Coordinates of C-alpha atoms in Angstrom, one line a residue:
M1 CA -156.2 -131.4 114.4
S2 CA -157.6 -131.8 111.2
R3 CA -161.5 -131.2 110.1
F4 CA -162.6 -135.1 110.5
G5 CA -160.2 -135.5 114.2
F6 CA -157.2 -136.5 112.6
S7 CA -153.7 -135.1 113.8
N8 CA -152.0 -133.1 110.4
A9 CA -148.7 -134.4 112.1
V10 CA -147.1 -137.7 110.1
K11 CA -144.3 -139.1 112.0
K12 CA -141.6 -139.8 109.0
P13 CA -140.3 -143.4 109.0
D14 CA -137.4 -144.9 110.3
M15 CA -135.1 -145.6 107.8
E16 CA -133.1 -148.1 109.0
Q17 CA -135.9 -149.2 110.7
A18 CA -137.5 -150.0 107.8
P19 CA -138.7 -152.9 106.5
Q20 CA -136.9 -155.1 103.7
V21 CA -139.0 -156.5 101.1
T22 CA -138.4 -159.8 100.3
P23 CA -139.0 -162.2 97.2
E24 CA -141.3 -163.8 99.6
A25 CA -143.0 -161.0 101.2
S26 CA -143.9 -159.6 97.7
T27 CA -145.8 -162.9 96.1
P28 CA -149.3 -162.2 96.3
K29 CA -151.0 -164.7 98.5
P30 CA -154.4 -166.1 98.9
A31 CA -157.4 -163.5 99.8
P32 CA -157.7 -164.2 103.7
Q33 CA -161.1 -166.0 103.5
M34 CA -160.0 -168.7 102.0
A35 CA -157.2 -169.1 104.3
A36 CA -157.6 -172.2 105.9
A37 CA -161.4 -173.2 104.4
D38 CA -160.1 -173.4 101.4
A39 CA -156.5 -175.8 101.8
K40 CA -158.6 -178.8 100.3
A41 CA -159.9 -176.8 97.0
F42 CA -155.8 -176.0 96.1
D43 CA -154.9 -179.6 96.7
Q44 CA -157.7 -181.2 94.4
L45 CA -155.9 -177.6 91.6
D46 CA -153.3 -179.3 92.3
A47 CA -154.5 -182.3 91.5
K48 CA -156.3 -181.4 88.2
L49 CA -153.4 -179.8 87.2
R50 CA -150.8 -182.8 87.6
I51 CA -154.0 -185.1 86.2
H52 CA -154.3 -182.6 82.9
A53 CA -149.9 -182.6 82.5
K54 CA -150.4 -186.8 82.3
L55 CA -153.6 -186.4 80.1
I56 CA -152.3 -184.2 77.2
D57 CA -148.8 -187.2 77.3
E58 CA -151.2 -190.1 76.6
L59 CA -153.8 -188.0 74.3
D60 CA -153.4 -188.1 71.2
L61 CA -154.5 -184.3 70.3
S62 CA -155.1 -185.2 66.1
A63 CA -157.4 -187.4 67.3
L64 CA -159.5 -184.7 69.1
D65 CA -160.3 -182.4 66.2
K66 CA -162.3 -184.9 64.8
M67 CA -164.1 -186.3 67.9
D68 CA -167.6 -184.6 68.8
D69 CA -168.1 -182.9 72.4
E70 CA -169.9 -185.9 74.3
T71 CA -166.9 -188.8 72.8
M72 CA -164.2 -186.3 73.3
R73 CA -165.8 -186.0 77.1
R74 CA -166.3 -190.4 77.7
R75 CA -162.8 -190.3 76.0
V76 CA -161.3 -188.0 78.5
R77 CA -163.2 -189.8 81.2
G78 CA -161.7 -193.4 80.4
I79 CA -158.1 -191.7 80.7
V80 CA -158.3 -189.8 83.6
S81 CA -160.0 -192.3 85.9
E82 CA -156.4 -194.4 84.7
I83 CA -154.4 -192.6 85.5
I84 CA -155.9 -192.0 88.8
K85 CA -155.7 -195.4 89.7
K86 CA -151.7 -195.7 88.8
E87 CA -151.6 -192.2 90.8
E88 CA -153.3 -193.8 93.5
M89 CA -156.0 -191.1 94.2
A90 CA -158.8 -192.1 96.6
L91 CA -161.4 -190.4 95.0
S92 CA -165.6 -191.6 94.8
A93 CA -167.6 -191.9 91.6
A94 CA -169.0 -188.0 91.8
E95 CA -165.7 -186.9 92.8
E96 CA -164.1 -188.8 89.2
A97 CA -166.3 -187.2 86.9
S98 CA -165.8 -183.9 88.9
F99 CA -162.4 -184.3 88.2
A100 CA -163.1 -185.0 84.1
D101 CA -165.1 -182.7 84.3
A102 CA -163.3 -179.7 85.2
V103 CA -159.5 -182.2 82.9
M104 CA -162.2 -181.4 80.2
D105 CA -163.4 -177.9 80.6
E106 CA -158.9 -176.6 80.9
M107 CA -159.1 -178.8 77.9
T108 CA -161.3 -177.2 75.4
G109 CA -163.7 -174.5 77.7
L110 CA -162.6 -171.8 80.3
G111 CA -160.9 -173.2 83.4
P112 CA -162.4 -172.9 86.9
I113 CA -164.8 -170.1 85.4
E114 CA -166.5 -173.3 83.2
P115 CA -169.1 -174.9 85.4
L116 CA -169.8 -170.3 86.4
L117 CA -171.0 -170.0 83.5
K118 CA -173.0 -172.8 83.3
D119 CA -174.8 -172.1 86.7
D120 CA -178.1 -169.9 85.4
S121 CA -178.1 -168.1 88.9
I122 CA -174.9 -165.7 88.3
A123 CA -175.5 -162.8 87.0
D124 CA -171.9 -161.6 86.5
I125 CA -168.1 -163.3 87.4
L126 CA -165.8 -161.1 88.6
I127 CA -162.1 -162.1 88.8
N128 CA -159.5 -160.1 91.2
G129 CA -156.3 -162.0 90.3
C130 CA -156.0 -166.0 90.1
N131 CA -156.6 -166.3 94.1
Q132 CA -159.8 -164.3 94.5
V133 CA -163.3 -165.3 92.3
Y134 CA -166.7 -162.8 93.4
V135 CA -169.9 -164.0 91.5
E136 CA -173.5 -161.7 92.1
R137 CA -176.1 -163.7 92.1
H138 CA -179.6 -162.0 92.8
G139 CA -178.4 -158.8 93.5
K140 CA -175.1 -159.8 95.6
L141 CA -171.9 -160.6 95.4
Q142 CA -170.6 -163.5 97.2
L143 CA -167.7 -164.8 96.8
A144 CA -166.6 -168.5 95.2
P145 CA -164.9 -171.4 95.6
V146 CA -162.7 -170.7 92.2
R147 CA -159.2 -170.7 92.1
F148 CA -156.6 -170.4 89.6
A149 CA -153.2 -172.1 89.6
D150 CA -151.5 -168.6 89.3
N151 CA -152.1 -165.8 87.5
D152 CA -150.7 -167.5 84.5
H153 CA -152.9 -169.5 84.3
L154 CA -155.0 -167.1 84.2
L155 CA -153.7 -165.4 81.4
R156 CA -154.0 -168.1 79.0
I157 CA -157.6 -168.4 80.4
V158 CA -158.0 -164.6 79.5
Q159 CA -155.9 -164.7 76.2
R160 CA -158.4 -168.5 75.4
I161 CA -161.6 -165.8 75.6
V162 CA -159.7 -162.8 73.3
A163 CA -158.1 -165.1 70.5
A164 CA -162.2 -166.6 70.2
V165 CA -162.8 -163.1 69.2
G166 CA -159.6 -162.4 67.4
R167 CA -158.3 -160.1 69.8
R168 CA -155.7 -160.2 71.4
V169 CA -154.4 -159.0 75.4
D170 CA -150.8 -158.7 76.4
E171 CA -148.3 -155.5 78.0
S172 CA -148.9 -153.9 74.7
Q173 CA -152.0 -154.0 74.8
P174 CA -153.5 -154.6 78.1
L175 CA -157.1 -153.7 78.0
V176 CA -159.2 -155.3 75.6
D177 CA -163.5 -156.4 75.7
A178 CA -164.7 -159.3 74.3
R179 CA -167.7 -161.5 74.1
L180 CA -168.1 -165.0 74.4
L181 CA -169.8 -167.5 72.8
D182 CA -173.5 -167.3 74.1
G183 CA -173.3 -163.5 73.6
S184 CA -171.9 -162.7 77.3
R185 CA -169.9 -159.5 77.5
V186 CA -165.9 -160.0 79.0
N187 CA -163.5 -157.4 80.2
A188 CA -159.8 -157.3 81.0
A189 CA -157.1 -156.3 82.1
V190 CA -153.8 -157.2 82.8
L191 CA -150.2 -156.3 83.4
P192 CA -148.9 -153.6 83.2
I193 CA -152.5 -152.2 84.2
A194 CA -154.0 -154.6 87.2
I195 CA -150.9 -155.2 89.0
D196 CA -151.7 -157.6 91.6
G197 CA -153.0 -160.0 88.7
P198 CA -155.0 -159.7 85.3
L199 CA -158.4 -158.4 86.4
V200 CA -161.6 -159.6 84.1
S201 CA -164.9 -158.4 83.9
I202 CA -168.0 -161.1 82.6
R203 CA -171.8 -159.9 82.5
K204 CA -173.3 -163.3 81.6
F205 CA -175.8 -163.5 78.6
S206 CA -179.1 -163.9 79.9
K207 CA -180.8 -167.2 77.8
S208 CA -184.2 -165.8 78.1
P209 CA -184.4 -161.9 78.5
L210 CA -187.1 -161.2 81.0
T211 CA -190.4 -159.5 79.7
M212 CA -192.0 -156.5 81.3
E213 CA -194.4 -158.9 82.7
K214 CA -191.8 -161.0 84.7
L215 CA -190.7 -157.3 85.9
V216 CA -194.6 -157.0 87.5
G217 CA -193.9 -160.4 88.7
F218 CA -191.0 -160.2 90.4
G219 CA -191.8 -156.1 92.1
A220 CA -189.6 -154.3 90.3
I221 CA -191.9 -151.7 88.2
P222 CA -195.1 -151.5 88.6
Q223 CA -197.5 -152.8 86.3
P224 CA -199.8 -149.4 86.0
V225 CA -196.2 -147.5 85.1
A226 CA -195.0 -151.3 82.7
D227 CA -198.9 -150.4 80.8
F228 CA -198.0 -146.7 80.8
I229 CA -194.6 -147.1 79.1
L230 CA -195.5 -149.7 76.7
G231 CA -198.3 -147.8 75.2
A232 CA -196.1 -145.2 74.9
V233 CA -192.9 -146.8 73.3
K234 CA -196.0 -148.6 71.3
C235 CA -197.0 -145.4 69.9
R236 CA -193.6 -143.8 68.4
A237 CA -192.3 -141.9 71.9
S238 CA -188.5 -141.7 72.2
T239 CA -187.3 -143.1 75.1
V240 CA -184.0 -142.8 77.1
I241 CA -183.0 -145.0 80.3
S242 CA -181.2 -144.4 82.6
G243 CA -179.6 -145.7 85.5
G244 CA -176.0 -146.7 87.2
T245 CA -174.2 -150.2 86.6
G246 CA -176.2 -153.5 87.1
S247 CA -179.1 -151.0 87.1
G248 CA -180.8 -153.5 84.9
K249 CA -181.2 -150.4 81.7
T250 CA -180.7 -153.2 79.2
T251 CA -182.9 -156.1 80.5
L252 CA -185.4 -152.9 80.7
L253 CA -184.7 -151.9 77.2
N254 CA -185.3 -155.9 76.0
A255 CA -188.7 -155.9 77.8
L256 CA -190.2 -152.1 76.5
S257 CA -188.7 -153.6 72.7
A258 CA -192.2 -155.7 72.8
A259 CA -194.3 -152.9 72.3
I260 CA -192.5 -152.5 68.9
S261 CA -195.1 -153.6 66.1
P262 CA -193.2 -156.5 63.9
D263 CA -194.0 -155.0 60.7
E264 CA -190.7 -152.1 61.6
R265 CA -187.5 -152.2 60.4
L266 CA -184.5 -152.2 63.8
I267 CA -181.7 -150.7 63.9
T268 CA -179.7 -152.2 67.0
I269 CA -176.0 -150.4 67.2
E270 CA -173.5 -152.0 70.6
D271 CA -170.0 -152.0 71.7
A272 CA -171.1 -155.3 73.0
A273 CA -173.8 -156.7 70.8
E274 CA -176.7 -157.9 74.5
L275 CA -179.7 -156.9 73.1
Q276 CA -182.1 -159.5 72.2
L277 CA -185.1 -157.9 69.8
Q278 CA -187.9 -160.7 69.6
Q279 CA -188.7 -158.8 66.1
P280 CA -188.8 -161.1 62.8
H281 CA -187.0 -157.8 60.5
V282 CA -183.7 -156.3 62.5
A283 CA -180.5 -155.2 62.1
R284 CA -177.3 -155.5 64.3
M285 CA -174.5 -153.8 64.4
E286 CA -171.1 -153.3 67.3
T287 CA -168.4 -151.0 67.1
R288 CA -165.2 -152.7 65.7
P289 CA -161.2 -151.6 68.3
P290 CA -158.6 -150.4 66.4
N291 CA -155.9 -153.5 65.6
I292 CA -152.3 -153.5 67.2
E293 CA -151.5 -150.8 64.0
G294 CA -154.2 -148.4 65.7
K295 CA -156.3 -148.4 62.8
G296 CA -159.2 -150.2 61.6
E297 CA -161.1 -148.3 64.2
I298 CA -165.2 -147.6 64.0
R299 CA -167.2 -146.2 66.4
Q300 CA -170.9 -145.5 67.2
R301 CA -170.6 -141.8 66.0
E302 CA -170.4 -143.7 62.2
L303 CA -172.2 -146.1 63.1
V304 CA -175.3 -144.5 63.9
K305 CA -174.8 -142.3 61.1
N306 CA -174.6 -145.2 58.5
A307 CA -178.0 -146.3 60.3
L308 CA -179.5 -143.1 59.1
R309 CA -178.8 -144.4 55.7
M310 CA -180.1 -147.7 55.8
R311 CA -184.0 -146.9 55.8
P312 CA -185.1 -147.9 59.1
D313 CA -188.2 -147.3 61.3
R314 CA -186.2 -146.8 64.2
V315 CA -183.1 -147.1 65.9
I316 CA -181.8 -148.7 69.2
L317 CA -178.4 -147.7 70.6
G318 CA -177.7 -150.8 73.3
E319 CA -175.7 -147.1 75.6
V320 CA -174.6 -143.7 74.7
R321 CA -171.5 -143.0 75.2
S322 CA -170.3 -140.2 73.9
E323 CA -170.3 -137.6 70.9
E324 CA -173.0 -140.9 69.2
A325 CA -174.7 -138.1 71.5
F326 CA -175.8 -135.8 68.5
D327 CA -176.7 -137.9 66.0
M328 CA -179.1 -140.3 67.8
L329 CA -180.6 -137.1 69.1
Q330 CA -180.7 -136.2 65.1
A331 CA -181.9 -139.5 64.5
M332 CA -184.9 -138.7 66.9
N333 CA -185.9 -135.2 65.7
T334 CA -185.6 -136.3 62.2
G335 CA -188.2 -139.5 61.3
H336 CA -187.5 -142.0 63.4
E337 CA -189.7 -141.9 66.1
G338 CA -189.7 -144.1 69.1
S339 CA -186.6 -144.8 69.0
M340 CA -184.3 -145.8 72.2
A341 CA -181.4 -145.1 74.0
T342 CA -180.3 -146.2 77.7
I343 CA -177.3 -143.5 79.7
H344 CA -175.7 -144.2 82.8
A345 CA -177.4 -140.9 84.9
N346 CA -178.2 -141.2 89.0
N347 CA -181.2 -139.5 87.9
P348 CA -183.5 -138.0 85.2
R349 CA -181.8 -134.9 85.5
D350 CA -178.5 -136.0 85.3
A351 CA -179.4 -137.8 81.9
L352 CA -180.5 -134.8 80.4
T353 CA -177.0 -133.0 82.1
R354 CA -174.5 -136.4 81.0
L355 CA -176.3 -135.3 76.8
E356 CA -175.7 -132.2 77.1
Q357 CA -172.1 -132.9 77.6
M358 CA -172.3 -135.6 76.1
V359 CA -173.2 -133.5 72.5
M360 CA -170.6 -130.4 73.4
M361 CA -168.0 -133.8 73.3
G362 CA -168.7 -134.2 69.7
G363 CA -167.0 -130.8 69.0
M364 CA -170.3 -129.8 67.1
K365 CA -170.2 -125.1 67.2
I366 CA -174.1 -125.5 68.6
S367 CA -175.8 -123.5 71.3
E368 CA -176.5 -124.4 75.1
T369 CA -179.7 -123.3 74.0
A370 CA -179.9 -125.1 71.1
I371 CA -178.7 -128.0 72.4
R372 CA -181.7 -127.7 75.3
G373 CA -184.0 -127.4 71.9
Q374 CA -182.6 -130.6 70.6
I375 CA -182.7 -132.9 73.6
A376 CA -186.4 -131.2 73.7
S377 CA -187.9 -131.4 71.2
A378 CA -186.5 -134.9 70.5
V379 CA -186.7 -137.2 73.8
N380 CA -190.0 -137.4 75.3
F381 CA -189.7 -139.7 78.3
I382 CA -186.3 -141.1 80.6
V383 CA -187.4 -143.9 82.5
Q384 CA -185.2 -144.7 85.7
A385 CA -183.6 -147.5 86.6
T386 CA -182.3 -148.2 90.1
R387 CA -180.7 -150.7 92.2
L388 CA -180.6 -150.8 96.1
S389 CA -179.3 -151.7 98.6
D390 CA -180.1 -155.0 98.6
G391 CA -179.7 -156.0 95.8
S392 CA -183.4 -155.2 94.6
R393 CA -183.6 -153.6 90.8
K394 CA -186.6 -151.0 90.8
V395 CA -187.8 -148.5 87.9

């Protein structure tokens, strides 16, 4: 018996009785949660794909390029209505309009997830292969009634996303970060990394960033604490916002930035631009991944060094991840007081430890004592953001 109460003896399987893997058995099956309830959804998806195929045959694709969205939508709805009549589909006017919108999304948008992107109550969209799409609403994950025809259909949508920002995703480059036109952040993984189908994570871009007043109203932060932190930012105290994934670090950084004077020149550095600073003098920079030859990469460290030559009053780093931590500390210590950054850490003590480790990752020949002295001199405050089990976020 092991110390967990399980037997350590493992019975070897009988090779003659081992189950045979058939092509049918190895085909990905729909998620169990949607076996019966979503049969209608699959029928509708099949109908949409058939209508889409017929629509392509009847449309003058060269003329579509000259139409605005509204004209194109009217044209598509008219043709879809004709196809539905020919196919003798029993659909109400509302269902017919919904089908036309879905086909339009398939042609010019991101297919089945287009309605999710338009839903302001959704913060994250998480796609686990063609049959499983989760969304986060109000801090809680929910299975969405959305499906793709198959993994190839999902892959086409992923390729449409990354092509729009000049990137590619395939077997030779199976991991990619991208950004939608509205600023939403996308991460995708495909074969051979994602063995059961493409994995896509979309962090939606908030159209109206939360203010500190709203955060206080939601109960995320007490008013006295909010007043204190805003005062510290206004007085140019260098601040690091610490927290786990989804704890609201970027949201809090946006809210705190409201205390910065409009007279200051701000330079922001991010892997994927998310910050929404409202000051008039903001210069934004974003990292760049290597091209298909493995060249041309521009990391955060290079951008932080370059930012110091651009006469910033403050440097704001979207997230400290690696060796750029040293250059960020240097900026805070050399006349750029009030600079800000976020870091992934479960508590303030871990945040300090991670900063120390990141400086060491840069290969700098500095003792631990000197590194700790740099951190103590540079960082005035660490603000901890936490996501609780009920989905709420607290400071």
